[in-house]
mmCIF file of C-alpha atoms in Angstrom:
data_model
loop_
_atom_site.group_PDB
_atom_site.id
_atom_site.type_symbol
_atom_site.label_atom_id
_atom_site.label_comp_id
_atom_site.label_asym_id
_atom_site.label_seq_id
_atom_site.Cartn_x
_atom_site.Cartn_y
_atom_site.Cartn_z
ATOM 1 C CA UNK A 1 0.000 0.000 0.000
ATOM 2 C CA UNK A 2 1.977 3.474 -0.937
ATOM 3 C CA UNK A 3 1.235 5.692 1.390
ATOM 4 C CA UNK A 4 0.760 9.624 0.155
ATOM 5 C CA UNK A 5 3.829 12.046 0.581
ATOM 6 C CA UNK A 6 3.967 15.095 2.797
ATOM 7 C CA UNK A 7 3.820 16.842 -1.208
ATOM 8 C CA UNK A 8 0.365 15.218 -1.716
ATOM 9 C CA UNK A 9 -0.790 15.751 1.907
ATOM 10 C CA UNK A 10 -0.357 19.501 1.578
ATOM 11 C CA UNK A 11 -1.095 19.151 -1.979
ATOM 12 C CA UNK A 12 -4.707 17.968 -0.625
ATOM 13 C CA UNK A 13 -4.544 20.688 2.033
ATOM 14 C CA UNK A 14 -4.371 23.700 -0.491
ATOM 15 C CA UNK A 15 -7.196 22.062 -2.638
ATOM 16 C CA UNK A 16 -9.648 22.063 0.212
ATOM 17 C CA UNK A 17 -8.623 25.307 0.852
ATOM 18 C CA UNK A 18 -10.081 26.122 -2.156
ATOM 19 C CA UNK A 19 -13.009 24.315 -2.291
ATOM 20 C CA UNK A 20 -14.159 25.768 1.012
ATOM 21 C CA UNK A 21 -13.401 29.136 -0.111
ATOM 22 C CA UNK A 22 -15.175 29.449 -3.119
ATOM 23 C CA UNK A 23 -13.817 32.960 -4.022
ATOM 24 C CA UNK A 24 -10.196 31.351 -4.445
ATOM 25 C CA UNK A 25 -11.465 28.298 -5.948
ATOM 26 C CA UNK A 26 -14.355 28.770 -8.059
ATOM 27 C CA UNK A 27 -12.507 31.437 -10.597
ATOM 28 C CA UNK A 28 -10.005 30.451 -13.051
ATOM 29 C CA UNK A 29 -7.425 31.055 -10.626
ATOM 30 C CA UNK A 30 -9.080 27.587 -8.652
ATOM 31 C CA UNK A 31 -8.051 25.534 -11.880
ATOM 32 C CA UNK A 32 -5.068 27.321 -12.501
ATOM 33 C CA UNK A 33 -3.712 26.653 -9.362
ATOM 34 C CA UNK A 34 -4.909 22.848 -8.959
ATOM 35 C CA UNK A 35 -3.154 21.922 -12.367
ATOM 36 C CA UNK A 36 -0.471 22.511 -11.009
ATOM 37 C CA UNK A 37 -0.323 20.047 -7.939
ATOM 38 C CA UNK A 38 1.168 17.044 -7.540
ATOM 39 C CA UNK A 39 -2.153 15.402 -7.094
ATOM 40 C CA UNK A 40 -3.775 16.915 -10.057
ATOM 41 C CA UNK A 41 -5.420 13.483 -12.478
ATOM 42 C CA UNK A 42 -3.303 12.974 -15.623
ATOM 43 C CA UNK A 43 -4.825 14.300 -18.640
ATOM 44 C CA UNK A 44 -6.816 11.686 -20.984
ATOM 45 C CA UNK A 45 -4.968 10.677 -24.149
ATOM 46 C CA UNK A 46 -5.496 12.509 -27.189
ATOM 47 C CA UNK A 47 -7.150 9.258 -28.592
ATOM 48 C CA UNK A 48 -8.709 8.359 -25.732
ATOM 49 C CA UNK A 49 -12.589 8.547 -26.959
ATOM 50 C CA UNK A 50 -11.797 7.287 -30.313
ATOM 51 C CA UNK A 51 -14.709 5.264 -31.984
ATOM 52 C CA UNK A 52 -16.507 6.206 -29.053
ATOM 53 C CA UNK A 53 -20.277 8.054 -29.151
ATOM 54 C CA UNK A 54 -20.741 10.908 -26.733
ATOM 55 C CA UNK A 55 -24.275 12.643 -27.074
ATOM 56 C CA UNK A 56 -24.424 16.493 -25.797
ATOM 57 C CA UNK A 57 -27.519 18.357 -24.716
ATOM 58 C CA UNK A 58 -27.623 22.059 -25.274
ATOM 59 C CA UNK A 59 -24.510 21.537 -27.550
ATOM 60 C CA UNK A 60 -25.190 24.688 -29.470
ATOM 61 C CA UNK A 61 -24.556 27.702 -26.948
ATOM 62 C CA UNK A 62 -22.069 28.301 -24.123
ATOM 63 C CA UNK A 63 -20.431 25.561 -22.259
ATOM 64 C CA UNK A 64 -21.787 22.919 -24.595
ATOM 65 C CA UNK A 65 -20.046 24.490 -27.204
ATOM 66 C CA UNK A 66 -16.848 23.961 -25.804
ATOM 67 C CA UNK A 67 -17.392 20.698 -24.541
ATOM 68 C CA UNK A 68 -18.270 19.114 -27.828
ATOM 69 C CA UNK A 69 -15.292 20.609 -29.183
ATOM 70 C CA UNK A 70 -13.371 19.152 -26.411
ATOM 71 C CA UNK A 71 -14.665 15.899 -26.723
ATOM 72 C CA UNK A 72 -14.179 15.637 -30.322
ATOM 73 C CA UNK A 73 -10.498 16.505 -30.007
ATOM 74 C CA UNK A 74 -10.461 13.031 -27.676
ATOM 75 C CA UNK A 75 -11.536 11.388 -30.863
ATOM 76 C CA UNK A 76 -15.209 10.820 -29.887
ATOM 77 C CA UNK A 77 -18.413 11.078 -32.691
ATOM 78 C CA UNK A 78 -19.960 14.058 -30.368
ATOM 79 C CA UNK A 79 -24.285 13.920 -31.206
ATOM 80 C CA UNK A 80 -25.309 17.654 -30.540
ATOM 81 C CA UNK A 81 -28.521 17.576 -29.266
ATOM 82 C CA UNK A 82 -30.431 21.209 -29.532
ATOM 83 C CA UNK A 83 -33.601 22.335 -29.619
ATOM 84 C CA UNK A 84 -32.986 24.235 -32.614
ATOM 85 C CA UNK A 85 -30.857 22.520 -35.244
ATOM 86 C CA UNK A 86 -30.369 25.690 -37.229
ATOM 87 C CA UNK A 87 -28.854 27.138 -34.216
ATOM 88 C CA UNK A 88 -25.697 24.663 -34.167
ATOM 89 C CA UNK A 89 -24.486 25.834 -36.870
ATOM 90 C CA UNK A 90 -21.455 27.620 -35.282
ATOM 91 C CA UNK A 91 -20.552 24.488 -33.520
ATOM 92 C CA UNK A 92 -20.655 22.389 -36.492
ATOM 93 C CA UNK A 93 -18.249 24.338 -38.097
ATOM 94 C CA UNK A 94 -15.792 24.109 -35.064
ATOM 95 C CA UNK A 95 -16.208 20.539 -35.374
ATOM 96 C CA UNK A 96 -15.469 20.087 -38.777
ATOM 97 C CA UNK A 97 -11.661 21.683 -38.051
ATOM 98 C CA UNK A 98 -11.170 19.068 -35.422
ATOM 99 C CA UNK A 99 -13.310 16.320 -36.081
ATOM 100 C CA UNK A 100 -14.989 16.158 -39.802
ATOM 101 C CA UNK A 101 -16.804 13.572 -40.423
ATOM 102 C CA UNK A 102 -17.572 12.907 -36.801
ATOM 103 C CA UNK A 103 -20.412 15.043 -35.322
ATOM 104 C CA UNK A 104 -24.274 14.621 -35.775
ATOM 105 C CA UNK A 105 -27.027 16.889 -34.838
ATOM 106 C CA UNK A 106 -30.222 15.911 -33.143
ATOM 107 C CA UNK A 107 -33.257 17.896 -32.607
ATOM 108 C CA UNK A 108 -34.589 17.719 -28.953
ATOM 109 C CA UNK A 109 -36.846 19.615 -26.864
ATOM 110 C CA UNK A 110 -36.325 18.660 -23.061
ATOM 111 C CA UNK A 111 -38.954 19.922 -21.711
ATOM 112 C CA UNK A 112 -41.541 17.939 -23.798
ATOM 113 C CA UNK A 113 -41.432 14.405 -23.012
ATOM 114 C CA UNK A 114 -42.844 13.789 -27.089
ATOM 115 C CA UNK A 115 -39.649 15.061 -28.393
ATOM 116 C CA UNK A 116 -37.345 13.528 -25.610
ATOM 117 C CA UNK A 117 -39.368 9.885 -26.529
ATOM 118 C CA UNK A 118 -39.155 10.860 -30.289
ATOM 119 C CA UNK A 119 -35.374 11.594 -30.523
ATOM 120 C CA UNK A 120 -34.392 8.506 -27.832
ATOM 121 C CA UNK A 121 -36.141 6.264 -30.296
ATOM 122 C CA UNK A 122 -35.164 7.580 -33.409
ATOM 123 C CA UNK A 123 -31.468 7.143 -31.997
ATOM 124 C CA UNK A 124 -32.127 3.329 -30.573
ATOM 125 C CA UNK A 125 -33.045 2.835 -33.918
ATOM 126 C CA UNK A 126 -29.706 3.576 -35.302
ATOM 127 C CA UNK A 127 -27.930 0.798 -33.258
ATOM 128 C CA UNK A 128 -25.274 3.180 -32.064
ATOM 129 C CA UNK A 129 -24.045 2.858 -28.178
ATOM 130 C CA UNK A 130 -24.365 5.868 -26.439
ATOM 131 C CA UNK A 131 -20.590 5.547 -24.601
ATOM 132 C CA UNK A 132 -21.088 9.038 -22.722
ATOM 133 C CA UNK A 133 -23.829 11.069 -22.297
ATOM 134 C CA UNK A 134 -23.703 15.173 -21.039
ATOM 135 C CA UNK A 135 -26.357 16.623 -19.809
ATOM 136 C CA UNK A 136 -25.429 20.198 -20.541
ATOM 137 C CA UNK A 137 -29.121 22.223 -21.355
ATOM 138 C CA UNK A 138 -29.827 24.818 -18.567
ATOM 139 C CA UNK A 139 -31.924 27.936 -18.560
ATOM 140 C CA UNK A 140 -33.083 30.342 -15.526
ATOM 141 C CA UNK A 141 -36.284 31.924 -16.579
ATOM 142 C CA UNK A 142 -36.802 35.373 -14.910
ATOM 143 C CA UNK A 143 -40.345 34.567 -14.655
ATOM 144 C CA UNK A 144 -41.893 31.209 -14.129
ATOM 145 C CA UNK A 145 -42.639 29.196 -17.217
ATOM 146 C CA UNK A 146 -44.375 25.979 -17.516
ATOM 147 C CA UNK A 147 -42.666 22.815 -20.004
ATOM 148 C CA UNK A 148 -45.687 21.384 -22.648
ATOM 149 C CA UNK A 149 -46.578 18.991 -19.711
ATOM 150 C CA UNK A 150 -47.598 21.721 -17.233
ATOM 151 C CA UNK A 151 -44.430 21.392 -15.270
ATOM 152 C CA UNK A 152 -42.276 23.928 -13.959
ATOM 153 C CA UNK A 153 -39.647 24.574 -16.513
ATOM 154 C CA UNK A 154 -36.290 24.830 -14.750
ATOM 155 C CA UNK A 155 -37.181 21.445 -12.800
ATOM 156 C CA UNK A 156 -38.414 19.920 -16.205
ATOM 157 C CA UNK A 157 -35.051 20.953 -18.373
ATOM 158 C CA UNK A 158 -32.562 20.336 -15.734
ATOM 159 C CA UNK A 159 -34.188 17.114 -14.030
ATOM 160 C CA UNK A 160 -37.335 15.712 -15.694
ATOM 161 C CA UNK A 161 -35.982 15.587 -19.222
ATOM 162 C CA UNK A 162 -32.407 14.441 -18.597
ATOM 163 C CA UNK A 163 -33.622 11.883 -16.079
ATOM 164 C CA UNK A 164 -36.665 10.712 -18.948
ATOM 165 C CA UNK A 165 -33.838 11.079 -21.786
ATOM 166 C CA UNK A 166 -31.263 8.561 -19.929
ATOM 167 C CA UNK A 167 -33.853 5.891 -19.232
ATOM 168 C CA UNK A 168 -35.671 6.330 -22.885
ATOM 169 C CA UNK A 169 -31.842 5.399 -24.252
ATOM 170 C CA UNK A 170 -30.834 2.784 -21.897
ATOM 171 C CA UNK A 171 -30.432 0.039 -24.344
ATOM 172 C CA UNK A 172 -27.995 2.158 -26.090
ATOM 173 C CA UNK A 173 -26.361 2.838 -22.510
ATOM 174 C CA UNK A 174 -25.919 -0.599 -21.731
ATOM 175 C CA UNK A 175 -24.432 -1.570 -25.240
ATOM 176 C CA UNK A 176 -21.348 0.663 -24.585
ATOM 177 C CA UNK A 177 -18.126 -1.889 -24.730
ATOM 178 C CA UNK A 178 -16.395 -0.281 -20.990
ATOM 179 C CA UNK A 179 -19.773 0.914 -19.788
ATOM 180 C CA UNK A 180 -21.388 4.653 -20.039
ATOM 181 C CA UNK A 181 -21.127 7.557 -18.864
ATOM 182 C CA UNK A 182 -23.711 10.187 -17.661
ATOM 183 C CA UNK A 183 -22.874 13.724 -16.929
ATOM 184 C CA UNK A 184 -25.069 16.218 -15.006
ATOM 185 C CA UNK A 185 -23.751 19.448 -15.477
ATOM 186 C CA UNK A 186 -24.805 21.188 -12.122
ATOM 187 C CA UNK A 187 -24.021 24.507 -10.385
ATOM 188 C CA UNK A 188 -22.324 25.558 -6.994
ATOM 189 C CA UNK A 189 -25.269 27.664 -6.461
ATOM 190 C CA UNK A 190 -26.745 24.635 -5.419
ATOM 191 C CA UNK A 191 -24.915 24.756 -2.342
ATOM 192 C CA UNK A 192 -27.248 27.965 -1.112
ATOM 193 C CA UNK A 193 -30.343 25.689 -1.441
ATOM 194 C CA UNK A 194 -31.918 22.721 0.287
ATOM 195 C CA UNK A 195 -34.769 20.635 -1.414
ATOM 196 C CA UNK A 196 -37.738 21.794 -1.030
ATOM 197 C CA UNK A 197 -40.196 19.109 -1.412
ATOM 198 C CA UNK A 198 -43.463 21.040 -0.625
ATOM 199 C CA UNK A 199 -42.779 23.256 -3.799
ATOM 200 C CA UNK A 200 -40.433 21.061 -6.405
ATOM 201 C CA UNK A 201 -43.018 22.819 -9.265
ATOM 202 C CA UNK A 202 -41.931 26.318 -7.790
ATOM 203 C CA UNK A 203 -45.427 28.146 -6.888
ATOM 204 C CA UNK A 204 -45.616 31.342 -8.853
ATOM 205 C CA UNK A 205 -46.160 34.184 -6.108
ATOM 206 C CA UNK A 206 -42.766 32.988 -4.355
ATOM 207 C CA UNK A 207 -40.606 32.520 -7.344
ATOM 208 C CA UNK A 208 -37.534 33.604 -8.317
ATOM 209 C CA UNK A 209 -35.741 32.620 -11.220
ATOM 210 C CA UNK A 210 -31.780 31.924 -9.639
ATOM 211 C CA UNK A 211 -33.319 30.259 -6.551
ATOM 212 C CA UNK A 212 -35.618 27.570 -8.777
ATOM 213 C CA UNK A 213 -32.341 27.121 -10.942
ATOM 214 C CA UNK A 214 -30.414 26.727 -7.529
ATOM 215 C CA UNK A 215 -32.452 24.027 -6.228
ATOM 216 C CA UNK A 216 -33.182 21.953 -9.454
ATOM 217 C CA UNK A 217 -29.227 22.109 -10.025
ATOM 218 C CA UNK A 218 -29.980 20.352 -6.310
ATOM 219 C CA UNK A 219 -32.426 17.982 -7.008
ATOM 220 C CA UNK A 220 -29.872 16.931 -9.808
ATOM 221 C CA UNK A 221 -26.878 16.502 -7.224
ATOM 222 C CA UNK A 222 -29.602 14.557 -4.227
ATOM 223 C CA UNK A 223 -30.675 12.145 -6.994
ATOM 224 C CA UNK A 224 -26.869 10.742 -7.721
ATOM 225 C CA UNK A 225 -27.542 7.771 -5.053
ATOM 226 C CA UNK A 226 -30.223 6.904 -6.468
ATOM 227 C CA UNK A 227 -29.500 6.960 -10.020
ATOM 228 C CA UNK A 228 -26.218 5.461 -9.452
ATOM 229 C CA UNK A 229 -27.882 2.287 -7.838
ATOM 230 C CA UNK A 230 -30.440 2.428 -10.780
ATOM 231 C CA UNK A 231 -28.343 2.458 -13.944
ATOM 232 C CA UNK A 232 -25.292 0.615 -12.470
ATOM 233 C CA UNK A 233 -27.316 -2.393 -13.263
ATOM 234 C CA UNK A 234 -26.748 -1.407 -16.974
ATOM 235 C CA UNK A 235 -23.295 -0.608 -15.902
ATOM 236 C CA UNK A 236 -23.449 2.971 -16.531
ATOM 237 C CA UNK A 237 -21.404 5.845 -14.645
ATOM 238 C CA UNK A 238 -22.979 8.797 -13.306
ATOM 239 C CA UNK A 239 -21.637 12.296 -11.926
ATOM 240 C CA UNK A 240 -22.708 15.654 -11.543
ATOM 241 C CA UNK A 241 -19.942 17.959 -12.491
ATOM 242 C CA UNK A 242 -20.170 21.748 -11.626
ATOM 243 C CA UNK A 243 -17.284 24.344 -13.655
ATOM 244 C CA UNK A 244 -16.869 26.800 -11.219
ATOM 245 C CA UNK A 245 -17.550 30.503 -12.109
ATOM 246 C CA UNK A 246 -17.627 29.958 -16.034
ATOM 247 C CA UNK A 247 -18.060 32.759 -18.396
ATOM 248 C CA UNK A 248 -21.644 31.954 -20.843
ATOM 249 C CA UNK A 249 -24.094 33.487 -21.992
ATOM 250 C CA UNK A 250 -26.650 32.277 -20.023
ATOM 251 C CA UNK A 251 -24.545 33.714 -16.622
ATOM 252 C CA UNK A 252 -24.402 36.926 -18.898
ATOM 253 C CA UNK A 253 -28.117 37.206 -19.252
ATOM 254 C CA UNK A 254 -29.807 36.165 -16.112
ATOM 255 C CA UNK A 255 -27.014 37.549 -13.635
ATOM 256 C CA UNK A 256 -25.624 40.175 -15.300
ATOM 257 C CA UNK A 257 -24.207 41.694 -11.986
ATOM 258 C CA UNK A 258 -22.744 38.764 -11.242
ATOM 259 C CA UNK A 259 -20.743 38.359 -14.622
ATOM 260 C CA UNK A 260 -19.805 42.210 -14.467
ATOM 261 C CA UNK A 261 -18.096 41.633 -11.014
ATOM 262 C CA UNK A 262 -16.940 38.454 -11.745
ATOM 263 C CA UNK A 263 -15.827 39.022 -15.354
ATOM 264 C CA UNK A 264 -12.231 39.533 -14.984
ATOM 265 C CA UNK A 265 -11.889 35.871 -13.153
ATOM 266 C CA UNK A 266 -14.587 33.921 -14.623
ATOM 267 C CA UNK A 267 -13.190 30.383 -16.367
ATOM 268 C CA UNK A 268 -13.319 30.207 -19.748
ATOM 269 C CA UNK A 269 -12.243 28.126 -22.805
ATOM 270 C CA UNK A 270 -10.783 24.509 -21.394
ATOM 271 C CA UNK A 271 -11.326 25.383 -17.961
ATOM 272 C CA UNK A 272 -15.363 25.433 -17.758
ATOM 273 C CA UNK A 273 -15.653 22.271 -18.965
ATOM 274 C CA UNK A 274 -12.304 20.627 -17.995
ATOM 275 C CA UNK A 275 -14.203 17.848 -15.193
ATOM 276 C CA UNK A 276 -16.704 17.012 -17.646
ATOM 277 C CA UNK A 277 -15.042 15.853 -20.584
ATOM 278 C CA UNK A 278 -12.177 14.106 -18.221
ATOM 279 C CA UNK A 279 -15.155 12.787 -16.469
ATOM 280 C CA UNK A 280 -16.164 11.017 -20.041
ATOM 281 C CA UNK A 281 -12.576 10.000 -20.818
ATOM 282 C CA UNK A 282 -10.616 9.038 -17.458
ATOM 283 C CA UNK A 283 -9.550 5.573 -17.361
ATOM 284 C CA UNK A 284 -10.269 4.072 -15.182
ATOM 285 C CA UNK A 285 -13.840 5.366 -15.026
ATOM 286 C CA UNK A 286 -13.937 7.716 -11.324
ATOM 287 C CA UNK A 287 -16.585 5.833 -8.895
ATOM 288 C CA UNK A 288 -19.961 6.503 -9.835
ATOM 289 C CA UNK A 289 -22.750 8.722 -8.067
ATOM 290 C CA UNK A 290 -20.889 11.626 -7.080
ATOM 291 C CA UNK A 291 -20.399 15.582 -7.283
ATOM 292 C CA UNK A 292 -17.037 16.335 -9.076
ATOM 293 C CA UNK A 293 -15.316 19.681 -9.527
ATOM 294 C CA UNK A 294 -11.487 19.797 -10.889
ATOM 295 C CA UNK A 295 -11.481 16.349 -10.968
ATOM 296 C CA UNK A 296 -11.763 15.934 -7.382
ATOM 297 C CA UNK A 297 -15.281 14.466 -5.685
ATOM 298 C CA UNK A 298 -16.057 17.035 -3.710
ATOM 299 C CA UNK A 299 -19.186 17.294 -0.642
ATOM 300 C CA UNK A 300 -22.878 17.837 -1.597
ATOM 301 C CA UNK A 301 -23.338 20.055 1.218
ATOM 302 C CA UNK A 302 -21.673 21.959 3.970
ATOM 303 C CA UNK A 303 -24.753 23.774 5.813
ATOM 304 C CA UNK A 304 -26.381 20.967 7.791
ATOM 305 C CA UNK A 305 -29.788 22.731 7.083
ATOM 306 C CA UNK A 306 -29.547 22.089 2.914
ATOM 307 C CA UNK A 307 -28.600 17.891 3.827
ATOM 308 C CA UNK A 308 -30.903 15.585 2.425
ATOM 309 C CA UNK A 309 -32.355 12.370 4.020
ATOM 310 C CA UNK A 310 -32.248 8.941 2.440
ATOM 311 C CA UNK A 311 -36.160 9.222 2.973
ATOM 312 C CA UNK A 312 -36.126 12.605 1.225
ATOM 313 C CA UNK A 313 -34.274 11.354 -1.966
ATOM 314 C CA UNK A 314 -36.993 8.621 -2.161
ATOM 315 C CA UNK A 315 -39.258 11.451 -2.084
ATOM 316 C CA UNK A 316 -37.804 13.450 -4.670
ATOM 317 C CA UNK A 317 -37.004 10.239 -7.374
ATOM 318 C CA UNK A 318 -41.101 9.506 -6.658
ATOM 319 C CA UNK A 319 -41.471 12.815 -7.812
ATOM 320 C CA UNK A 320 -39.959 12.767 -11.202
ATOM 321 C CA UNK A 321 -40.355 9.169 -11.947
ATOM 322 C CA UNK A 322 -43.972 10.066 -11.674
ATOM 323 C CA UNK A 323 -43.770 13.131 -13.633
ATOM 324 C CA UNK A 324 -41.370 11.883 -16.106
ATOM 325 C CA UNK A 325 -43.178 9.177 -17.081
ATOM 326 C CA UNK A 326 -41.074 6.446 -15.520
ATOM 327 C CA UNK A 327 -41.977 2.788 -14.231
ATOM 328 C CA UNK A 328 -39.977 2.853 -11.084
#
């Protein structure tokens, strides 16, 4: 058994620093700094995704942008999966520098069930694995919106429709030759936010749009256990993975004083999506059914009052396998 060096004990010492600080480790200084220790994951190979299928939601925008791009250049076939096909367009011509030939687009609508069934099934019906999946679509609404099912629309994009998407392509999961990978892109803002299981639909007369992202980013991060228990049977992977203050648009539109104070530090290029894609492409696969940040599983909470129960999970899975349409 090696035993870690006083290098990698204060190594890990600095890193938690960071983590607990936030302000330190959250910017691009966070990553900047971590690359650098001794106890910072080797980088997957360059081929290391080759002939390997790696499907991203909200591929066409932001930090989906970048991490089809980033996946491609690790030799996988990256499936963009949009809403709006049309609106891919400036991602498909990034791919087709680093990987023509090797990128498909997908039209998808997560928050109506109809178009997460239709797309899952026209997909099956390829006979293509699905070796990593991302699930990268977020909004935050200013105003509460409802999805084509009458749900909440934060909840339904971030939870209900990834959740409904993974299970609707499970055969494809389970036909991946090492096993799958699922990604939930999630935020740190979750850690402000416990679940609230009297309100998961958000009532309208208390809502406000970063709180209802904040706490479906926290549903996402409380359902690990259970998913990980669920699909390891099919012997996929999954993680939440949260980037740290990232520069996108969608930060730029719905906190704008956030991203003007913030601007100067924010992560950007590589470092938004670096624990995602190495997520995807470590070898060995990292244990399943945890939260990850600069490649390093990191706590789900550290205010006692935003914990979840075992019970409370139950709760919550209930919840969206009943409203996303799934046998439990």
């Amino acid at each position: 058994m090696t035993h870690p060096t006083w290098t990698d004990r204060l190594a890990r010492l600095v890193d938690t620093a960071l983590d607990r600080s936030v302000v330190l480790g959250y910017p691009a200084t966070g990553h900047a700094v971590r690359r650098r220790l001794p106890t910072w994951p080797a980088d997957p190979p360059r081929n290391a995704l080759s002939g390997k299928h790696v499907l991203v939601t909200g591929a066409s925008s932001g930090l989906g942008i970048r991490t089809a791009v980033d996946l491609a250049m690790l030799g996988a076939h990256v499936h963009l999966v949009v809403r709006d096909p049309m609106k891919a367009a400036p991602v498909r011509e990034q791919l087709d520098e680093v990987a023509a030939g090797r990128h498909t687009t997908w039209r998808c609508d997560l928050s109506d069930q109809a178009s997460v069934r239709a797309f899952a099934a026209a997909y099956r019906a390829t006979g293509l694995p699905v070796d990593g999946l991302v699930h990268n679509a977020g909004i935050m609404p200013s105003t509460r919106q409802e999805d084509a099912q009458g749900r909440e629309l934060t909840m339904s994009v971030h939870v209900l429709g990834p959740v409904a998407l993974t299970e609707a392509l499970l055969p494809a999961l389970a036909a991946a030759r090492d096993g799958a990978r699922v990604v939930f892109v999630t935020s740190g803002g979750m850690y402000s936010q416990a679940l609230d299981l009297d309100d998961l639909d958000f009532h309208p007369e208390r809502y406000r749009g970063a709180v209802a992202y904040a706490r479906s980013k926290r549903a996402q991060v409380e359902l690990l256990p259970i998913l990980a228990r669920r699909w390891g049977r099919h012997r996929i992977s999954v993680y939440a993975a949260h980037p740290g203050w990232a520069a996108s648009p969608g930060v730029t539109s719905s906190l704008p004083g956030f991203a003007r104070l913030t601007a100067p530090v924010l992560r950007r290029g590589a470092a938004g999506v670096d624990t995602t894609t190495w997520l995807i492409a470590a070898t060995p696969a990292p244990p399943s059914g945890g939260l990850w940040h600069d490649r390093s599983e990191r706590p789900t909470s550290y205010l006692s009052r935003t914990r979840a129960s075992d019970a409370e999970r139950q709760e919550l899975w209930q919840w969206v396998a009943r409203h996303a349409g799934i046998a439990d």
